[in-house]
Amino acid sequence: MTSAAPPGPASPRRRGRPGYDQATVLRTAVDLFNRRGYDATSMGDLARELGLTKAAIYHHVDGKEQLLSAAVDAALDELTAVVTEAALPVPGVSAHQRLRTAVRRSVEVLIAHRPSVTLLLRVRGNSEVELAALHRRRRLDEQLAELVREAVQEGSLRADLPPGLVSRLLFGMVNSLTEWYDPEGPDDPATVADALTSLAFDGLSRPGA
Amino acid sequence: MTSAAPPGPASPRRRGRPGYDQATVLRTAVDLFNRRGYDATSMGDLARELGLTKAAIYHHVDGKEQLLSAAVDAALDELTAVVTEAALPVPGVSAHQRLRTAVRRSVEVLIAHRPSVTLLLRVRGNSEVELAALHRRRRLDEQLAELVREAVQEGSLRADLPPGLVSRLLFGMVNSLTEWYDPEGPDDPATVADALTSLAFDGLSRPGA
């Protein structure tokens, strides 16, 4: 599902329309789910959005849940790669440094895959696919909270704030990007990643002010 | 709309049900809007949720938009009070201190009025009411960004991060509370307000570590 098939020849039913590869169908579906809500979107809506008949859309995908699954799994795979690497002890690299890298890279993943991550963050557990996604998200949250605890234990992170709360605030701030980050705006992804990481670890107050 | 009328006597149509004051109707509507989405919720859905007939619900309210308006205005009034006070120069109180207070109090307002703020943050501008709410939100964002700039200018806030971006990150973190804060969880509102404010201004890194 994540590798794009080459566009097929236009069938008579979608005359004048370009052929659709699965990546295009998925991208269109994710945008539509985010705009209208997953539950409120039907396969008929998606077919209309693509300029296909409702019969033709099933040539491309089995159904709505397959699209949801592909999108949230793509987002979760990227985030899991970041967190798994950060969770791995490396000689000479502190937990603080690994946490900082995890925050920075999470921002980059979120901006690069904003539509899929937005959809992931809205999943509420209404089906097997959604429950599986929530389960994977929870596992990531646990790994990140554990990394916060490690950094506190090594003495590099403040010990006066509850680690679970710190983890939720940190990744709440990262996740809020789905609500306000504008790819057309003045701040490029690297600027946002630097600013967020520096705000979180170094604070906004001017040292000595 | 915000002051609750006393419950009326149960009409034959809602026999066996308690009377509803407007505050109860509003609270139920906001919860339903947040659960199902405002656009996807009908007055019939709300009537069912309250155990009223669709005709009886109009005894309590004019319609869906009146409920949305009352809820988002209540949230906006609270947030406006916080931001207006923070924007006002006070002799002997730095912009830094006023910004810090605004962040802290925003967290408290958000936790105290979580359902209404959640609804407010989901408004997308699909009607006059929604556009008016977005306009008020934008005004608050501008005032907060201006306060960040003031604090940078007085030399108390780091000048190496774009003030507009700092403002969005700060209030993105505050707003993320609507997604994860659990009133039944271990962290009371004051702990969350302290932790968020301290994370944002003082940073997570242990000084000197």
PDB file of C-alpha atoms in Angstrom, chain B residues 3-201:
ATOM      1  CA  SER B   3     -27.165  31.811  33.637  1.00  0.00           C
ATOM      2  CA  ALA B   4     -29.148  28.696  34.367  1.00  0.00           C
ATOM      3  CA  ALA B   5     -32.940  28.953  34.481  1.00  0.00           C
ATOM      4  CA  PRO B   6     -34.573  26.914  37.250  1.00  0.00           C
ATOM      5  CA  PRO B   7     -35.747  23.494  36.044  1.00  0.00           C
ATOM      6  CA  GLY B   8     -39.357  23.657  34.882  1.00  0.00           C
ATOM      7  CA  PRO B   9     -41.985  21.074  35.864  1.00  0.00           C
ATOM      8  CA  ALA B  10     -41.743  17.907  33.785  1.00  0.00           C
ATOM      9  CA  SER B  11     -44.121  18.152  30.852  1.00  0.00           C
ATOM     10  CA  PRO B  12     -46.216  15.103  29.877  1.00  0.00           C
ATOM     11  CA  ARG B  13     -43.864  14.631  26.918  1.00  0.00           C
ATOM     12  CA  ARG B  14     -40.858  14.083  29.167  1.00  0.00           C
ATOM     13  CA  ARG B  15     -42.700  12.222  31.875  1.00  0.00           C
ATOM     14  CA  GLY B  16     -40.344  10.542  34.307  1.00  0.00           C
ATOM     15  CA  ARG B  17     -37.448  12.741  33.144  1.00  0.00           C
ATOM     16  CA  PRO B  18     -36.097  15.565  35.234  1.00  0.00           C
ATOM     17  CA  GLY B  19     -36.638  19.100  33.942  1.00  0.00           C
ATOM     18  CA  TYR B  20     -33.650  20.581  32.164  1.00  0.00           C
ATOM     19  CA  ASP B  21     -32.176  23.980  32.771  1.00  0.00           C
ATOM     20  CA  GLN B  22     -30.329  25.672  29.952  1.00  0.00           C
ATOM     21  CA  ALA B  23     -26.935  25.013  31.537  1.00  0.00           C
ATOM     22  CA  THR B  24     -27.612  21.258  31.455  1.00  0.00           C
ATOM     23  CA  VAL B  25     -28.807  21.420  27.855  1.00  0.00           C
ATOM     24  CA  LEU B  26     -25.680  23.387  26.898  1.00  0.00           C
ATOM     25  CA  ARG B  27     -23.328  21.026  28.725  1.00  0.00           C
ATOM     26  CA  THR B  28     -24.941  17.993  27.115  1.00  0.00           C
ATOM     27  CA  ALA B  29     -24.801  19.627  23.670  1.00  0.00           C
ATOM     28  CA  VAL B  30     -21.108  20.516  24.006  1.00  0.00           C
ATOM     29  CA  ASP B  31     -20.224  16.962  25.063  1.00  0.00           C
ATOM     30  CA  LEU B  32     -22.184  15.566  22.138  1.00  0.00           C
ATOM     31  CA  PHE B  33     -20.595  18.019  19.660  1.00  0.00           C
ATOM     32  CA  ASN B  34     -17.140  17.056  20.923  1.00  0.00           C
ATOM     33  CA  ARG B  35     -17.902  13.348  20.721  1.00  0.00           C
ATOM     34  CA  ARG B  36     -19.567  13.252  17.310  1.00  0.00           C
ATOM     35  CA  GLY B  37     -18.453  16.469  15.661  1.00  0.00           C
ATOM     36  CA  TYR B  38     -20.594  19.607  15.515  1.00  0.00           C
ATOM     37  CA  ASP B  39     -21.517  19.222  11.836  1.00  0.00           C
ATOM     38  CA  ALA B  40     -22.514  15.578  12.280  1.00  0.00           C
ATOM     39  CA  THR B  41     -24.784  16.256  15.276  1.00  0.00           C
ATOM     40  CA  SER B  42     -28.435  17.143  14.716  1.00  0.00           C
ATOM     41  CA  MET B  43     -30.974  18.690  17.083  1.00  0.00           C
ATOM     42  CA  GLY B  44     -32.685  15.293  16.922  1.00  0.00           C
ATOM     43  CA  ASP B  45     -29.496  13.657  18.263  1.00  0.00           C
ATOM     44  CA  LEU B  46     -29.392  16.180  21.096  1.00  0.00           C
ATOM     45  CA  ALA B  47     -33.073  15.638  21.922  1.00  0.00           C
ATOM     46  CA  ARG B  48     -32.459  11.861  22.078  1.00  0.00           C
ATOM     47  CA  GLU B  49     -29.411  12.372  24.325  1.00  0.00           C
ATOM     48  CA  LEU B  50     -31.559  14.434  26.720  1.00  0.00           C
ATOM     49  CA  GLY B  51     -34.522  12.061  26.514  1.00  0.00           C
ATOM     50  CA  LEU B  52     -36.701  14.803  24.995  1.00  0.00           C
ATOM     51  CA  THR B  53     -38.765  14.787  21.850  1.00  0.00           C
ATOM     52  CA  LYS B  54     -37.426  16.856  18.960  1.00  0.00           C
ATOM     53  CA  ALA B  55     -40.314  19.286  19.497  1.00  0.00           C
ATOM     54  CA  ALA B  56     -39.604  19.667  23.226  1.00  0.00           C
ATOM     55  CA  ILE B  57     -35.946  20.555  22.708  1.00  0.00           C
ATOM     56  CA  TYR B  58     -36.986  23.779  20.963  1.00  0.00           C
ATOM     57  CA  HIS B  59     -38.644  24.791  24.210  1.00  0.00           C
ATOM     58  CA  HIS B  60     -35.096  25.076  25.580  1.00  0.00           C
ATOM     59  CA  VAL B  61     -33.050  26.400  22.668  1.00  0.00           C
ATOM     60  CA  ASP B  62     -33.487  28.094  19.278  1.00  0.00           C
ATOM     61  CA  GLY B  63     -31.120  25.712  17.550  1.00  0.00           C
ATOM     62  CA  LYS B  64     -27.689  24.184  17.210  1.00  0.00           C
ATOM     63  CA  GLU B  65     -25.930  27.403  16.311  1.00  0.00           C
ATOM     64  CA  GLN B  66     -27.185  29.157  19.455  1.00  0.00           C
ATOM     65  CA  LEU B  67     -25.625  26.360  21.534  1.00  0.00           C
ATOM     66  CA  LEU B  68     -22.330  26.554  19.642  1.00  0.00           C
ATOM     67  CA  SER B  69     -22.290  30.328  20.044  1.00  0.00           C
ATOM     68  CA  ALA B  70     -22.986  30.176  23.788  1.00  0.00           C
ATOM     69  CA  ALA B  71     -20.274  27.557  24.351  1.00  0.00           C
ATOM     70  CA  VAL B  72     -17.478  29.142  22.324  1.00  0.00           C
ATOM     71  CA  ASP B  73     -18.315  32.629  23.628  1.00  0.00           C
ATOM     72  CA  ALA B  74     -18.092  31.383  27.207  1.00  0.00           C
ATOM     73  CA  ALA B  75     -14.637  29.918  26.469  1.00  0.00           C
ATOM     74  CA  LEU B  76     -13.538  33.037  24.591  1.00  0.00           C
ATOM     75  CA  ASP B  77     -14.747  35.376  27.352  1.00  0.00           C
ATOM     76  CA  GLU B  78     -12.596  33.548  29.899  1.00  0.00           C
ATOM     77  CA  LEU B  79      -9.521  33.480  27.654  1.00  0.00           C
ATOM     78  CA  THR B  80     -10.010  37.132  26.675  1.00  0.00           C
ATOM     79  CA  ALA B  81     -10.102  38.145  30.341  1.00  0.00           C
ATOM     80  CA  VAL B  82      -6.754  36.392  30.913  1.00  0.00           C
ATOM     81  CA  VAL B  83      -5.073  37.832  27.841  1.00  0.00           C
ATOM     82  CA  THR B  84      -6.452  41.367  28.255  1.00  0.00           C
ATOM     83  CA  GLU B  85      -5.167  41.543  31.792  1.00  0.00           C
ATOM     84  CA  ALA B  86      -1.773  40.186  30.717  1.00  0.00           C
ATOM     85  CA  ALA B  87      -1.506  42.678  27.836  1.00  0.00           C
ATOM     86  CA  LEU B  88      -1.976  45.649  30.187  1.00  0.00           C
ATOM     87  CA  PRO B  89       1.303  47.226  31.294  1.00  0.00           C
ATOM     88  CA  VAL B  90       1.616  47.369  35.074  1.00  0.00           C
ATOM     89  CA  PRO B  91       4.341  49.459  36.754  1.00  0.00           C
ATOM     90  CA  GLY B  92       6.946  47.184  38.271  1.00  0.00           C
ATOM     91  CA  VAL B  93       5.670  44.031  36.507  1.00  0.00           C
ATOM     92  CA  SER B  94       7.752  42.882  33.520  1.00  0.00           C
ATOM     93  CA  ALA B  95       6.263  41.657  30.233  1.00  0.00           C
ATOM     94  CA  HIS B  96       8.019  38.373  31.047  1.00  0.00           C
ATOM     95  CA  GLN B  97       6.076  38.100  34.297  1.00  0.00           C
ATOM     96  CA  ARG B  98       2.788  39.012  32.597  1.00  0.00           C
ATOM     97  CA  LEU B  99       3.396  36.432  29.845  1.00  0.00           C
ATOM     98  CA  ARG B 100       4.203  33.802  32.438  1.00  0.00           C
ATOM     99  CA  THR B 101       0.968  34.619  34.284  1.00  0.00           C
ATOM    100  CA  ALA B 102      -0.999  34.483  31.012  1.00  0.00           C
ATOM    101  CA  VAL B 103       0.359  31.003  30.251  1.00  0.00           C
ATOM    102  CA  ARG B 104      -0.361  29.779  33.764  1.00  0.00           C
ATOM    103  CA  ARG B 105      -3.895  31.167  33.832  1.00  0.00           C
ATOM    104  CA  SER B 106      -4.628  29.907  30.302  1.00  0.00           C
ATOM    105  CA  VAL B 107      -3.870  26.398  31.539  1.00  0.00           C
ATOM    106  CA  GLU B 108      -6.261  26.904  34.460  1.00  0.00           C
ATOM    107  CA  VAL B 109      -9.036  28.264  32.197  1.00  0.00           C
ATOM    108  CA  LEU B 110      -8.547  25.438  29.745  1.00  0.00           C
ATOM    109  CA  ILE B 111      -8.788  22.765  32.419  1.00  0.00           C
ATOM    110  CA  ALA B 112     -11.784  24.426  34.113  1.00  0.00           C
ATOM    111  CA  HIS B 113     -13.649  24.853  30.784  1.00  0.00           C
ATOM    112  CA  ARG B 114     -12.204  21.918  28.874  1.00  0.00           C
ATOM    113  CA  PRO B 115     -15.329  20.901  26.914  1.00  0.00           C
ATOM    114  CA  SER B 116     -16.048  24.452  25.657  1.00  0.00           C
ATOM    115  CA  VAL B 117     -12.399  25.127  24.803  1.00  0.00           C
ATOM    116  CA  THR B 118     -12.187  21.767  23.000  1.00  0.00           C
ATOM    117  CA  LEU B 119     -15.198  22.767  20.910  1.00  0.00           C
ATOM    118  CA  LEU B 120     -13.694  26.218  20.283  1.00  0.00           C
ATOM    119  CA  LEU B 121     -10.420  24.732  19.046  1.00  0.00           C
ATOM    120  CA  ARG B 122     -12.284  22.578  16.526  1.00  0.00           C
ATOM    121  CA  VAL B 123     -14.231  25.436  14.955  1.00  0.00           C
ATOM    122  CA  ARG B 124     -13.271  25.729  11.287  1.00  0.00           C
ATOM    123  CA  GLY B 125     -15.205  28.767  10.017  1.00  0.00           C
ATOM    124  CA  ASN B 126     -18.215  27.077   8.406  1.00  0.00           C
ATOM    125  CA  SER B 127     -20.772  29.705   9.564  1.00  0.00           C
ATOM    126  CA  GLU B 128     -21.064  33.286  10.862  1.00  0.00           C
ATOM    127  CA  VAL B 129     -20.789  32.029  14.449  1.00  0.00           C
ATOM    128  CA  GLU B 130     -17.660  30.043  13.622  1.00  0.00           C
ATOM    129  CA  LEU B 131     -16.085  32.905  11.707  1.00  0.00           C
ATOM    130  CA  ALA B 132     -16.726  35.280  14.623  1.00  0.00           C
ATOM    131  CA  ALA B 133     -15.099  32.783  17.002  1.00  0.00           C
ATOM    132  CA  LEU B 134     -12.081  32.382  14.706  1.00  0.00           C
ATOM    133  CA  HIS B 135     -11.794  36.168  14.556  1.00  0.00           C
ATOM    134  CA  ARG B 136     -11.733  36.428  18.364  1.00  0.00           C
ATOM    135  CA  ARG B 137      -9.188  33.582  18.587  1.00  0.00           C
ATOM    136  CA  ARG B 138      -6.933  35.318  16.086  1.00  0.00           C
ATOM    137  CA  ARG B 139      -7.108  38.535  18.125  1.00  0.00           C
ATOM    138  CA  LEU B 140      -5.999  36.629  21.242  1.00  0.00           C
ATOM    139  CA  ASP B 141      -3.129  35.034  19.295  1.00  0.00           C
ATOM    140  CA  GLU B 142      -1.998  38.471  18.135  1.00  0.00           C
ATOM    141  CA  GLN B 143      -2.086  39.905  21.656  1.00  0.00           C
ATOM    142  CA  LEU B 144      -0.047  36.991  22.965  1.00  0.00           C
ATOM    143  CA  ALA B 145       2.488  37.252  20.135  1.00  0.00           C
ATOM    144  CA  GLU B 146       2.769  40.975  20.939  1.00  0.00           C
ATOM    145  CA  LEU B 147       3.412  40.151  24.605  1.00  0.00           C
ATOM    146  CA  VAL B 148       6.178  37.721  23.554  1.00  0.00           C
ATOM    147  CA  ARG B 149       7.742  40.516  21.454  1.00  0.00           C
ATOM    148  CA  GLU B 150       7.546  42.922  24.419  1.00  0.00           C
ATOM    149  CA  ALA B 151       9.295  40.407  26.657  1.00  0.00           C
ATOM    150  CA  VAL B 152      12.024  39.920  24.042  1.00  0.00           C
ATOM    151  CA  GLN B 153      12.438  43.697  23.740  1.00  0.00           C
ATOM    152  CA  GLU B 154      12.763  44.218  27.475  1.00  0.00           C
ATOM    153  CA  GLY B 155      15.581  41.653  27.355  1.00  0.00           C
ATOM    154  CA  SER B 156      14.005  39.033  29.603  1.00  0.00           C
ATOM    155  CA  LEU B 157      13.111  36.532  26.882  1.00  0.00           C
ATOM    156  CA  ARG B 158      15.517  34.874  24.416  1.00  0.00           C
ATOM    157  CA  ALA B 159      15.769  36.847  21.195  1.00  0.00           C
ATOM    158  CA  ASP B 160      17.068  33.985  19.031  1.00  0.00           C
ATOM    159  CA  LEU B 161      13.657  32.369  18.417  1.00  0.00           C
ATOM    160  CA  PRO B 162      10.993  33.930  16.128  1.00  0.00           C
ATOM    161  CA  PRO B 163       8.374  35.525  18.489  1.00  0.00           C
ATOM    162  CA  GLY B 164       5.419  34.396  16.333  1.00  0.00           C
ATOM    163  CA  LEU B 165       6.687  30.822  16.411  1.00  0.00           C
ATOM    164  CA  VAL B 166       7.330  30.980  20.179  1.00  0.00           C
ATOM    165  CA  SER B 167       3.743  32.120  20.715  1.00  0.00           C
ATOM    166  CA  ARG B 168       2.330  29.271  18.611  1.00  0.00           C
ATOM    167  CA  LEU B 169       4.506  26.661  20.349  1.00  0.00           C
ATOM    168  CA  LEU B 170       3.586  27.961  23.809  1.00  0.00           C
ATOM    169  CA  PHE B 171      -0.143  28.017  23.198  1.00  0.00           C
ATOM    170  CA  GLY B 172       0.029  24.861  21.085  1.00  0.00           C
ATOM    171  CA  MET B 173       1.331  23.163  24.232  1.00  0.00           C
ATOM    172  CA  VAL B 174      -1.431  24.766  26.336  1.00  0.00           C
ATOM    173  CA  ASN B 175      -4.127  23.797  23.829  1.00  0.00           C
ATOM    174  CA  SER B 176      -2.828  20.214  23.623  1.00  0.00           C
ATOM    175  CA  LEU B 177      -4.265  19.741  27.116  1.00  0.00           C
ATOM    176  CA  THR B 178      -7.699  19.334  25.497  1.00  0.00           C
ATOM    177  CA  GLU B 179      -6.325  16.165  23.874  1.00  0.00           C
ATOM    178  CA  TRP B 180      -4.691  14.439  26.812  1.00  0.00           C
ATOM    179  CA  TYR B 181      -5.522  16.003  30.169  1.00  0.00           C
ATOM    180  CA  ASP B 182      -7.454  13.568  32.326  1.00  0.00           C
ATOM    181  CA  PRO B 183      -9.311  15.154  35.273  1.00  0.00           C
ATOM    182  CA  GLU B 184      -9.312  11.691  36.911  1.00  0.00           C
ATOM    183  CA  GLY B 185      -5.539  11.320  36.383  1.00  0.00           C
ATOM    184  CA  PRO B 186      -2.690  11.895  38.859  1.00  0.00           C
ATOM    185  CA  ASP B 187      -1.967  15.559  38.012  1.00  0.00           C
ATOM    186  CA  ASP B 188      -4.197  18.287  39.464  1.00  0.00           C
ATOM    187  CA  PRO B 189      -4.682  21.573  37.551  1.00  0.00           C
ATOM    188  CA  ALA B 190      -2.147  23.510  39.653  1.00  0.00           C
ATOM    189  CA  THR B 191       0.548  20.850  39.069  1.00  0.00           C
ATOM    190  CA  VAL B 192      -0.067  20.952  35.308  1.00  0.00           C
ATOM    191  CA  ALA B 193      -0.062  24.773  35.239  1.00  0.00           C
ATOM    192  CA  ASP B 194       3.214  24.898  37.210  1.00  0.00           C
ATOM    193  CA  ALA B 195       4.885  22.186  35.128  1.00  0.00           C
ATOM    194  CA  LEU B 196       3.902  23.668  31.775  1.00  0.00           C
ATOM    195  CA  THR B 197       4.956  27.191  32.757  1.00  0.00           C
ATOM    196  CA  SER B 198       8.246  26.026  34.203  1.00  0.00           C
ATOM    197  CA  LEU B 199       9.000  23.780  31.220  1.00  0.00           C
ATOM    198  CA  ALA B 200       8.327  26.652  28.820  1.00  0.00           C
ATOM    199  CA  PHE B 201      10.286  29.390  30.596  1.00  0.00           C
TER     200      PHE B 201
END
